[in-house]
Short mmCIF file of C-alpha atoms in Angstrom, two decimals:
data_model
loop_
_atom_site.label_atom_id
_atom_site.label_comp_id
_atom_site.label_asym_id
_atom_site.label_seq_id
_atom_site.Cartn_x
_atom_site.Cartn_y
_atom_site.Cartn_z
CA UNK A 1 -67.39 60.42 7.32
CA UNK A 2 -68.11 60.79 11.02
CA UNK A 3 -68.89 57.67 12.97
CA UNK A 4 -69.00 57.16 16.68
CA UNK A 5 -66.00 55.47 18.15
CA UNK A 6 -65.90 54.69 21.81
CA UNK A 7 -63.86 52.49 24.01
CA UNK A 8 -60.66 51.95 25.89
CA UNK A 9 -57.13 51.02 24.91
CA UNK A 10 -58.19 47.42 25.50
CA UNK A 11 -61.36 47.38 23.45
CA UNK A 12 -62.92 49.98 21.17
CA UNK A 13 -66.07 49.25 19.19
CA UNK A 14 -66.29 50.22 15.54
CA UNK A 15 -68.62 49.47 12.66
CA UNK A 16 -67.71 49.63 9.01
CA UNK A 17 -68.75 48.18 5.68
CA UNK A 18 -66.39 45.68 4.14
CA UNK A 19 -67.08 44.32 0.65
CA UNK A 20 -70.69 45.36 0.98
CA UNK A 21 -71.37 43.88 4.41
CA UNK A 22 -71.57 45.73 7.71
CA UNK A 23 -69.09 44.42 10.22
CA UNK A 24 -68.72 45.22 13.89
CA UNK A 25 -65.38 44.91 15.57
CA UNK A 26 -64.29 45.27 19.16
CA UNK A 27 -60.59 45.90 18.89
CA UNK A 28 -57.61 47.59 20.47
CA UNK A 29 -57.24 50.98 18.80
CA UNK A 30 -53.53 50.29 18.26
CA UNK A 31 -54.37 47.67 15.61
CA UNK A 32 -53.69 48.65 12.00
CA UNK A 33 -56.45 48.27 9.43
CA UNK A 34 -54.59 45.58 7.52
CA UNK A 35 -54.11 43.61 10.71
CA UNK A 36 -57.82 43.67 11.49
CA UNK A 37 -58.78 42.83 7.90
CA UNK A 38 -56.50 39.82 7.84
CA UNK A 39 -56.78 38.44 11.36
CA UNK A 40 -60.21 39.46 12.58
CA UNK A 41 -62.11 39.35 9.32
CA UNK A 42 -60.15 36.55 7.67
CA UNK A 43 -59.57 38.62 4.54
CA UNK A 44 -56.04 37.48 3.86
CA UNK A 45 -56.10 38.54 0.22
CA UNK A 46 -54.60 41.90 1.19
CA UNK A 47 -50.90 41.29 1.73
CA UNK A 48 -48.41 42.72 4.18
CA UNK A 49 -45.24 43.86 2.47
CA UNK A 50 -43.20 46.53 4.19
CA UNK A 51 -45.54 47.77 6.96
CA UNK A 52 -44.12 51.24 6.38
CA UNK A 53 -46.21 52.46 3.46
CA UNK A 54 -43.50 52.11 0.85
CA UNK A 55 -44.63 49.10 -1.20
CA UNK A 56 -48.41 49.36 -1.59
CA UNK A 57 -49.11 45.63 -1.34
CA UNK A 58 -51.58 46.49 1.42
CA UNK A 59 -53.70 48.70 -0.83
CA UNK A 60 -57.48 48.61 -0.32
CA UNK A 61 -60.22 51.04 -1.30
CA UNK A 62 -61.66 53.19 1.49
CA UNK A 63 -64.70 55.19 0.39
CA UNK A 64 -63.63 54.71 -3.20
CA UNK A 65 -60.03 55.84 -2.76
CA UNK A 66 -57.01 53.58 -2.89
CA UNK A 67 -55.23 53.80 0.46
CA UNK A 68 -52.45 51.92 2.25
CA UNK A 69 -54.09 49.86 4.94
CA UNK A 70 -50.83 49.53 6.85
CA UNK A 71 -50.88 53.30 7.29
CA UNK A 72 -54.35 53.36 8.84
CA UNK A 73 -55.51 52.39 12.25
CA UNK A 74 -58.56 50.15 12.02
CA UNK A 75 -60.45 52.60 14.22
CA UNK A 76 -59.92 55.29 11.59
CA UNK A 77 -62.03 53.19 9.23
CA UNK A 78 -65.10 53.35 11.44
CA UNK A 79 -68.03 54.38 9.29
CA UNK A 80 -66.14 53.82 6.05
CA UNK A 81 -66.91 51.61 3.08
CA UNK A 82 -63.99 49.33 2.39
CA UNK A 83 -63.30 47.21 -0.63
CA UNK A 84 -60.63 44.51 -0.59
CA UNK A 85 -59.48 42.19 -3.35
CA UNK A 86 -61.98 39.59 -2.13
CA UNK A 87 -64.77 42.03 -2.93
CA UNK A 88 -63.89 42.54 -6.58
CA UNK A 89 -65.68 39.49 -7.86
CA UNK A 90 -69.18 39.04 -6.54
CA UNK A 91 -69.75 35.75 -8.31
CA UNK A 92 -67.92 32.50 -8.84
CA UNK A 93 -65.72 33.75 -11.69
CA UNK A 94 -63.06 36.39 -12.16
CA UNK A 95 -63.78 39.97 -13.20
CA UNK A 96 -62.57 41.20 -16.62
CA UNK A 97 -59.72 42.98 -14.80
CA UNK A 98 -58.64 39.83 -12.98
CA UNK A 99 -58.94 37.76 -16.16
CA UNK A 100 -56.84 40.32 -18.01
CA UNK A 101 -54.14 40.04 -15.34
CA UNK A 102 -54.06 36.28 -15.81
CA UNK A 103 -54.17 36.45 -19.61
CA UNK A 104 -51.40 39.07 -19.85
CA UNK A 105 -49.05 37.48 -17.29
CA UNK A 106 -49.42 40.51 -15.04
CA UNK A 107 -48.43 38.44 -12.02
CA UNK A 108 -45.56 36.10 -11.25
CA UNK A 109 -45.11 35.75 -7.51
CA UNK A 110 -48.40 37.53 -6.87
CA UNK A 111 -47.21 39.62 -3.94
CA UNK A 112 -48.09 42.94 -5.56
CA UNK A 113 -51.18 41.64 -7.34
CA UNK A 114 -53.97 42.39 -4.86
CA UNK A 115 -52.64 45.92 -4.41
CA UNK A 116 -52.29 46.43 -8.16
CA UNK A 117 -55.84 45.17 -8.71
CA UNK A 118 -57.15 47.69 -6.20
CA UNK A 119 -55.21 50.55 -7.80
CA UNK A 120 -56.52 49.54 -11.21
CA UNK A 121 -60.05 49.19 -9.89
CA UNK A 122 -60.03 52.73 -8.54
CA UNK A 123 -58.41 54.17 -11.65
CA UNK A 124 -60.84 52.55 -14.06
CA UNK A 125 -63.78 53.56 -11.87
CA UNK A 126 -62.70 57.21 -11.63
CA UNK A 127 -61.11 57.58 -15.07
CA UNK A 128 -62.54 54.97 -17.43
CA UNK A 129 -60.72 56.62 -20.34
CA UNK A 130 -57.40 56.95 -18.53
CA UNK A 131 -54.48 57.20 -20.92
CA UNK A 132 -51.68 54.67 -20.81
CA UNK A 133 -49.55 57.40 -19.25
CA UNK A 134 -52.11 57.76 -16.46
CA UNK A 135 -52.23 54.00 -15.97
CA UNK A 136 -48.44 53.91 -15.84
CA UNK A 137 -48.43 56.75 -13.33
CA UNK A 138 -51.03 55.03 -11.15
CA UNK A 139 -49.30 51.65 -10.96
CA UNK A 140 -45.97 53.31 -10.16
CA UNK A 141 -47.41 53.83 -6.68
CA UNK A 142 -46.86 50.13 -5.91
CA UNK A 143 -43.71 48.06 -6.04
CA UNK A 144 -43.47 45.00 -8.28
CA UNK A 145 -40.23 43.05 -8.28
CA UNK A 146 -41.17 40.44 -10.87
CA UNK A 147 -42.97 41.71 -13.94
CA UNK A 148 -41.25 44.98 -14.77
CA UNK A 149 -44.73 46.54 -14.78
CA UNK A 150 -45.19 46.24 -18.57
CA UNK A 151 -47.61 43.30 -18.41
CA UNK A 152 -49.52 44.90 -15.54
CA UNK A 153 -50.06 47.99 -17.66
CA UNK A 154 -51.02 45.88 -20.68
CA UNK A 155 -53.55 43.97 -18.58
CA UNK A 156 -55.16 47.17 -17.34
CA UNK A 157 -55.33 48.59 -20.86
CA UNK A 158 -56.94 45.34 -22.04
CA UNK A 159 -59.46 45.38 -19.19
CA UNK A 160 -60.22 49.00 -20.02
CA UNK A 161 -61.11 47.95 -23.53
CA UNK A 162 -63.42 45.25 -22.24
CA UNK A 163 -65.20 47.53 -19.81
CA UNK A 164 -65.83 50.00 -22.63
CA UNK A 165 -67.54 47.26 -24.60
CA UNK B 1 -44.38 45.06 14.74
CA UNK B 2 -47.49 46.33 16.51
CA UNK B 3 -48.03 49.68 18.13
CA UNK B 4 -47.91 50.00 21.92
CA UNK B 5 -51.34 50.38 23.54
CA UNK B 6 -52.95 53.82 23.58
CA UNK B 7 -56.28 55.43 24.18
CA UNK B 8 -57.95 56.68 20.99
CA UNK B 9 -60.34 59.62 20.87
CA UNK B 10 -62.02 61.27 17.95
CA UNK B 11 -63.33 64.68 19.09
CA UNK B 12 -66.01 66.37 17.05
CA UNK B 13 -65.25 69.95 18.08
CA UNK B 14 -62.11 72.05 18.23
CA UNK B 15 -62.68 72.67 21.94
CA UNK B 16 -62.82 68.96 22.64
CA UNK B 17 -59.64 68.39 20.63
CA UNK B 18 -57.71 71.13 22.44
CA UNK B 19 -59.05 69.83 25.72
CA UNK B 20 -57.67 66.38 25.01
CA UNK B 21 -54.27 67.75 23.97
CA UNK B 22 -54.05 70.12 26.93
CA UNK B 23 -55.23 67.40 29.29
CA UNK B 24 -52.14 65.28 28.61
CA UNK B 25 -49.56 67.63 27.10
CA UNK B 26 -46.73 65.11 27.10
CA UNK B 27 -48.71 62.00 26.34
CA UNK B 28 -51.18 63.05 23.64
CA UNK B 29 -50.38 63.04 19.92
CA UNK B 30 -52.45 64.42 17.07
CA UNK B 31 -53.52 62.01 14.34
CA UNK B 32 -54.37 63.66 11.03
CA UNK B 33 -53.72 61.68 7.83
CA UNK B 34 -51.60 59.15 9.66
CA UNK B 35 -49.07 58.77 6.87
CA UNK B 36 -46.27 59.74 9.24
CA UNK B 37 -47.72 58.95 12.66
CA UNK B 38 -49.10 55.46 11.98
CA UNK B 39 -45.77 53.98 10.85
CA UNK B 40 -44.16 55.66 13.86
CA UNK B 41 -46.76 54.04 16.12
CA UNK B 42 -46.28 50.66 14.44
CA UNK B 43 -42.49 50.77 14.89
CA UNK B 44 -42.94 52.18 18.39
CA UNK B 45 -40.88 55.23 17.52
CA UNK B 46 -43.91 56.98 18.99
CA UNK B 47 -45.62 55.64 22.10
CA UNK B 48 -48.27 58.17 23.11
CA UNK B 49 -50.79 57.57 25.88
CA UNK B 50 -53.57 59.11 23.81
CA UNK B 51 -54.04 59.49 20.09
CA UNK B 52 -56.31 62.41 19.25
CA UNK B 53 -57.81 61.85 15.81
CA UNK B 54 -58.81 65.31 14.57
CA UNK B 55 -60.40 64.21 11.28
CA UNK B 56 -63.91 64.69 12.67
CA UNK B 57 -63.29 68.27 13.77
CA UNK B 58 -65.10 70.49 11.26
CA UNK B 59 -63.64 73.55 9.61
CA UNK B 60 -60.01 72.47 9.33
CA UNK B 61 -60.03 71.56 5.67
CA UNK B 62 -61.07 74.81 3.98
CA UNK B 63 -59.08 76.42 1.18
CA UNK B 64 -59.62 80.11 0.51
CA UNK B 65 -57.91 83.33 -0.49
CA UNK B 66 -59.04 86.45 1.36
CA UNK B 67 -57.40 89.87 1.48
CA UNK B 68 -54.41 88.64 -0.47
CA UNK B 69 -53.74 85.72 1.88
CA UNK B 70 -54.26 82.05 1.15
CA UNK B 71 -55.77 80.34 4.18
CA UNK B 72 -55.11 76.62 4.08
CA UNK B 73 -56.83 74.41 6.63
CA UNK B 74 -54.37 72.10 8.34
CA UNK B 75 -56.41 69.02 7.39
CA UNK B 76 -56.22 69.83 3.68
CA UNK B 77 -54.84 66.72 2.07
CA UNK B 78 -52.02 66.85 -0.44
CA UNK B 79 -54.62 65.84 -3.02
CA UNK B 80 -56.88 68.75 -2.02
CA UNK B 81 -53.98 71.12 -2.67
CA UNK B 82 -52.99 69.36 -5.87
CA UNK B 83 -56.45 70.08 -7.23
CA UNK B 84 -56.83 73.60 -5.85
CA UNK B 85 -56.81 76.55 -8.24
CA UNK B 86 -56.46 79.59 -5.99
CA UNK B 87 -58.36 82.60 -7.30
CA UNK B 88 -56.54 85.80 -8.13
CA UNK B 89 -54.93 85.22 -11.50
CA UNK B 90 -51.40 86.58 -12.03
CA UNK B 91 -51.55 88.49 -8.74
CA UNK B 92 -51.49 85.10 -7.02
CA UNK B 93 -48.94 83.56 -9.35
CA UNK B 94 -46.73 82.17 -6.65
CA UNK B 95 -49.61 80.21 -5.11
CA UNK B 96 -49.44 77.90 -8.09
CA UNK B 97 -46.44 76.40 -6.33
CA UNK B 98 -48.86 74.76 -3.90
CA UNK B 99 -50.37 72.43 -6.48
CA UNK B 100 -46.95 71.62 -7.93
CA UNK B 101 -45.51 70.80 -4.51
CA UNK B 102 -48.55 68.72 -3.56
CA UNK B 103 -48.41 66.72 -6.78
CA UNK B 104 -44.81 65.75 -6.04
CA UNK B 105 -45.55 64.18 -2.67
CA UNK B 106 -45.54 60.40 -2.61
CA UNK B 107 -48.24 58.69 -4.59
CA UNK B 108 -51.97 59.15 -4.81
CA UNK B 109 -52.77 56.68 -1.99
CA UNK B 110 -50.50 58.79 0.21
CA UNK B 111 -51.87 62.09 -1.08
CA UNK B 112 -55.50 61.25 -0.35
CA UNK B 113 -54.71 60.76 3.33
CA UNK B 114 -51.65 62.89 4.16
CA UNK B 115 -52.24 66.51 5.15
CA UNK B 116 -50.27 69.74 4.93
CA UNK B 117 -50.74 70.31 8.65
CA UNK B 118 -49.43 66.88 9.48
CA UNK B 119 -46.43 67.31 7.22
CA UNK B 120 -45.56 70.72 8.66
CA UNK B 121 -46.04 69.60 12.27
CA UNK B 122 -43.96 66.47 11.61
CA UNK B 123 -41.16 68.80 10.47
CA UNK B 124 -39.03 66.43 8.43
CA UNK B 125 -36.32 68.82 7.18
CA UNK B 126 -36.59 67.34 3.66
CA UNK B 127 -40.36 67.63 3.41
CA UNK B 128 -41.88 69.50 0.51
CA UNK B 129 -44.39 71.47 2.62
CA UNK B 130 -41.70 72.50 5.08
CA UNK B 131 -39.50 73.86 2.29
CA UNK B 132 -42.50 75.59 0.67
CA UNK B 133 -43.51 77.11 4.02
CA UNK B 134 -39.99 78.45 4.48
CA UNK B 135 -39.86 79.81 0.92
CA UNK B 136 -43.21 81.57 1.03
CA UNK B 137 -42.75 82.90 4.60
CA UNK B 138 -45.87 81.03 5.64
CA UNK B 139 -47.58 81.71 8.94
CA UNK B 140 -48.47 78.68 10.99
CA UNK B 141 -51.61 79.28 13.02
CA UNK B 142 -51.72 77.47 16.33
CA UNK B 143 -54.70 77.09 18.62
CA UNK B 144 -54.28 76.21 22.27
CA UNK B 145 -56.01 76.51 25.61
CA UNK B 146 -54.90 80.14 25.93
CA UNK B 147 -55.94 81.17 22.45
CA UNK B 148 -54.63 81.47 18.93
CA UNK B 149 -51.22 82.62 17.70
CA UNK B 150 -49.53 82.81 14.31
CA UNK B 151 -45.89 81.78 14.07
CA UNK B 152 -43.82 82.70 11.00
CA UNK B 153 -42.10 79.77 9.30
CA UNK B 154 -38.70 81.24 10.20
CA UNK B 155 -39.54 80.75 13.88
CA UNK B 156 -41.58 77.56 13.51
CA UNK B 157 -39.05 74.90 12.49
CA UNK B 158 -36.71 74.41 15.43
CA UNK B 159 -35.06 71.14 14.58
CA UNK B 160 -35.64 67.71 13.12
CA UNK B 161 -39.23 66.84 14.10
CA UNK B 162 -39.16 69.81 16.46
CA UNK B 163 -41.45 72.80 16.04
CA UNK B 164 -42.82 75.78 17.92
CA UNK B 165 -46.05 73.89 18.65
CA UNK B 166 -46.37 73.87 22.43
CA UNK B 167 -47.94 71.00 24.39
CA UNK B 168 -51.70 71.38 24.20
CA UNK B 169 -51.59 73.33 20.93
CA UNK B 170 -52.95 72.29 17.56
CA UNK B 171 -51.83 73.56 14.16
CA UNK B 172 -55.08 74.62 12.51
CA UNK B 173 -54.12 76.66 9.47
CA UNK B 174 -51.26 77.55 7.14
CA UNK B 175 -51.37 81.09 5.78
CA UNK B 176 -49.44 82.19 2.72
CA UNK B 177 -49.43 85.65 1.21
CA UNK B 178 -50.55 85.54 -2.38
CA UNK B 179 -48.10 87.24 -4.67
CA UNK B 180 -47.23 87.59 -8.29
CA UNK B 181 -44.31 85.93 -9.95
CA UNK B 182 -43.18 82.39 -10.48
CA UNK B 183 -42.22 79.66 -8.09
CA UNK B 184 -40.87 76.17 -8.58
CA UNK B 185 -39.82 73.17 -6.54
CA UNK B 186 -37.20 70.63 -7.54
CA UNK B 187 -36.05 67.64 -5.56
CA UNK B 188 -33.83 64.63 -5.99
CA UNK B 189 -34.68 61.14 -4.94
CA UNK B 190 -34.45 57.65 -6.35
CA UNK B 191 -38.00 57.88 -7.56
CA UNK B 192 -39.99 60.96 -8.53
CA UNK B 193 -42.24 60.61 -5.55
CA UNK B 194 -39.58 60.11 -2.94
CA UNK B 195 -39.34 62.72 -0.24
CA UNK B 196 -36.01 63.70 -1.74
CA UNK B 197 -32.58 63.76 -0.25
CA UNK B 198 -32.39 67.47 -1.07
CA UNK B 199 -35.28 69.73 -2.08
CA UNK B 200 -34.99 73.26 -3.46
CA UNK B 201 -37.84 75.72 -3.91
CA UNK B 202 -37.45 79.15 -5.46
CA UNK B 203 -39.64 82.11 -6.28
CA UNK B 204 -38.96 85.26 -8.26
CA UNK B 205 -40.49 88.33 -9.79
CA UNK B 206 -38.85 90.09 -12.69
CA UNK B 207 -39.80 93.65 -13.65
CA UNK B 208 -38.30 95.42 -16.67
CA UNK B 209 -35.41 93.00 -16.79
CA UNK B 210 -34.50 93.36 -13.12
CA UNK B 211 -34.99 90.67 -10.50
CA UNK B 212 -37.25 92.51 -8.09
CA UNK B 213 -37.64 89.53 -5.81
CA UNK B 214 -35.75 86.27 -5.49
CA UNK B 215 -36.22 83.72 -2.74
CA UNK B 216 -34.70 80.28 -2.41
CA UNK B 217 -35.17 77.62 0.26
CA UNK B 218 -33.44 74.27 0.67
CA UNK B 219 -34.53 71.18 2.53
CA UNK B 220 -32.45 68.19 3.49
CA UNK B 221 -29.18 69.95 4.27
CA UNK B 222 -29.82 70.83 7.91
CA UNK B 223 -32.19 69.99 10.72
CA UNK B 224 -34.77 72.39 9.29
CA UNK B 225 -35.46 74.05 5.92
CA UNK B 226 -32.94 76.79 5.17
CA UNK B 227 -33.38 80.07 3.30
CA UNK B 228 -30.28 81.12 1.37
CA UNK B 229 -30.41 84.77 2.50
CA UNK B 230 -27.01 85.69 1.12
CA UNK B 231 -27.90 84.48 -2.36
CA UNK B 232 -31.25 86.23 -2.20
CA UNK B 233 -29.62 89.55 -1.31
CA UNK B 234 -27.11 89.23 -4.14
CA UNK B 235 -29.75 88.54 -6.74
CA UNK B 236 -32.52 90.92 -5.77
CA UNK B 237 -32.15 94.08 -7.82
CA UNK B 238 -29.64 92.52 -10.17
CA UNK B 239 -30.06 92.12 -13.88
CA UNK B 240 -31.86 88.97 -14.89
CA UNK B 241 -29.06 88.14 -17.33
CA UNK B 242 -27.08 86.54 -14.52
CA UNK B 243 -26.23 82.99 -15.52
CA UNK B 244 -28.02 80.16 -13.82
CA UNK B 245 -24.71 78.40 -13.31
CA UNK B 246 -23.44 81.42 -11.38
CA UNK B 247 -26.49 81.32 -9.15
CA UNK B 248 -26.02 77.60 -8.64
CA UNK B 249 -22.39 78.17 -7.62
CA UNK B 250 -23.47 80.89 -5.19
CA UNK B 251 -26.00 78.53 -3.64
CA UNK B 252 -23.50 75.70 -3.35
CA UNK B 253 -20.97 78.01 -1.73
CA UNK B 254 -23.47 79.29 0.81
CA UNK B 255 -24.44 75.93 2.30
CA UNK B 256 -22.75 73.58 4.73
CA UNK B 257 -24.91 70.47 4.51
CA UNK B 258 -25.09 67.73 7.08
CA UNK B 259 -23.21 64.51 6.54
CA UNK B 260 -24.72 61.21 7.56
CA UNK B 261 -24.99 57.55 6.63
CA UNK B 262 -27.24 58.42 3.69
CA UNK B 263 -24.98 60.90 1.93
CA UNK B 264 -21.88 62.98 2.41
CA UNK B 265 -21.93 66.75 2.79
CA UNK B 266 -20.15 66.97 -0.56
CA UNK B 267 -22.86 64.99 -2.34
CA UNK B 268 -25.58 67.12 -0.82
CA UNK B 269 -23.68 70.22 -1.94
CA UNK B 270 -23.61 68.88 -5.49
CA UNK B 271 -27.35 68.35 -5.28
CA UNK B 272 -27.83 71.91 -4.03
CA UNK B 273 -25.86 73.19 -7.01
CA UNK B 274 -27.80 71.12 -9.55
CA UNK B 275 -31.25 71.63 -8.06
CA UNK B 276 -30.82 75.35 -7.41
CA UNK B 277 -29.75 75.80 -11.02
CA UNK B 278 -32.93 74.11 -12.21
CA UNK B 279 -35.15 75.98 -9.77
CA UNK B 280 -33.59 79.33 -10.64
CA UNK B 281 -33.94 78.63 -14.33
CA UNK B 282 -37.58 77.76 -13.80
CA UNK B 283 -38.38 81.05 -12.09
CA UNK B 284 -36.16 83.43 -14.03
CA UNK B 285 -36.20 82.30 -17.62
CA UNK B 286 -38.77 83.54 -20.06
CA UNK B 287 -40.87 82.16 -21.58
CA UNK B 288 -41.24 79.79 -18.68
CA UNK B 289 -43.39 76.69 -18.60
CA UNK B 290 -46.10 76.43 -15.99
CA UNK B 291 -45.10 75.39 -12.51
CA UNK B 292 -43.25 72.17 -12.84
CA UNK B 293 -41.57 69.73 -10.56
CA UNK B 294 -38.48 68.03 -11.82
CA UNK B 295 -36.54 65.22 -10.34
CA UNK B 296 -32.99 64.36 -11.28
CA UNK B 297 -32.42 60.72 -12.12
#
């Protein structure tokens, strides 16, 4: 997606859509996407883990694809549609996926949870009938130190069943 | 840690992009998928004056086979290549290695952003695309202010993170001759998607029981991917009843891997033996499964 980006090392103007709303930022191009999401837009649901792209806790959706926001400059997201964990539920309650995570003990410390939710959101959107093997493969992209992954996979399978209904 | 300040430009034509790179040959860096450059910026391992984001330059992401040559745009993501079925049937058998290699890189969030051009230009000696380029004798097409030139893989990788790309030049395409036969890639890392401490790729054609072509390339044992010429010469023309263990021993004997804080030379040699045995088995045994990537655990 081509979008105009213009500015200086001190300030470069970009526009992007975040959780359905257009936002305009005037930022240094050296800022990472996760840094701008958290500090400038107050969306602290996306967590910083390793800052090197190894853990996936920074995962957001950019134009429908799960990406590591620590491996993107914010200016690269100009013109893109971003979805963060805050954008999953558009009402006061939790989505079936989020409820399934809670019900199946798919989180303990919660550090991997926003990233896992975003991975699951993309997978179930693109492959609603994904096999358990596919689900297992998808969540292996992100590190979880607490759950051993089994309950995360169970939660996603359960949410899959609910979305089918 | 936060990156040092830089100027960011996103040219919309190839001419603009080359102009930016040529305008500051020592201070401009190309940004493609960012999966290698952005962490380097964040840790300040890289401190360019200008970052030239080439993702808005059209025409760099095409995938095609013409006149027996696969032409791979440098901005093709690993995911693009994972999903690509090159035309040509059995005559292009060895191109099926591309999808297998792509599928083994990182995870999907990495693969949707990272590009083959970025990986090749980054020239990590362990990298899957670098080993594949060396195996398939790829040509790396560079565009600069004085025109276009194609550099064979054997002349392209000059050292760790050092390539034949001159200041002001941009890698625009990777060309690989289509060919029959089988090819496979095997690597060893803690997790299947790790870059791999050692990576071995092999290709072969067998005609009437004789090995008419055998190529093998290894990454992670030197400052660039290495072709095991001596092993190739011994195997080509030989009967395909040679044992895979013998080939593995030959490969292990023909390498002198680096030693560093990550692993000893001896350990890397053991990996070369084990991985070359698997790769050779994959390309020489019949019936053979489709291109597969295996990782030792």
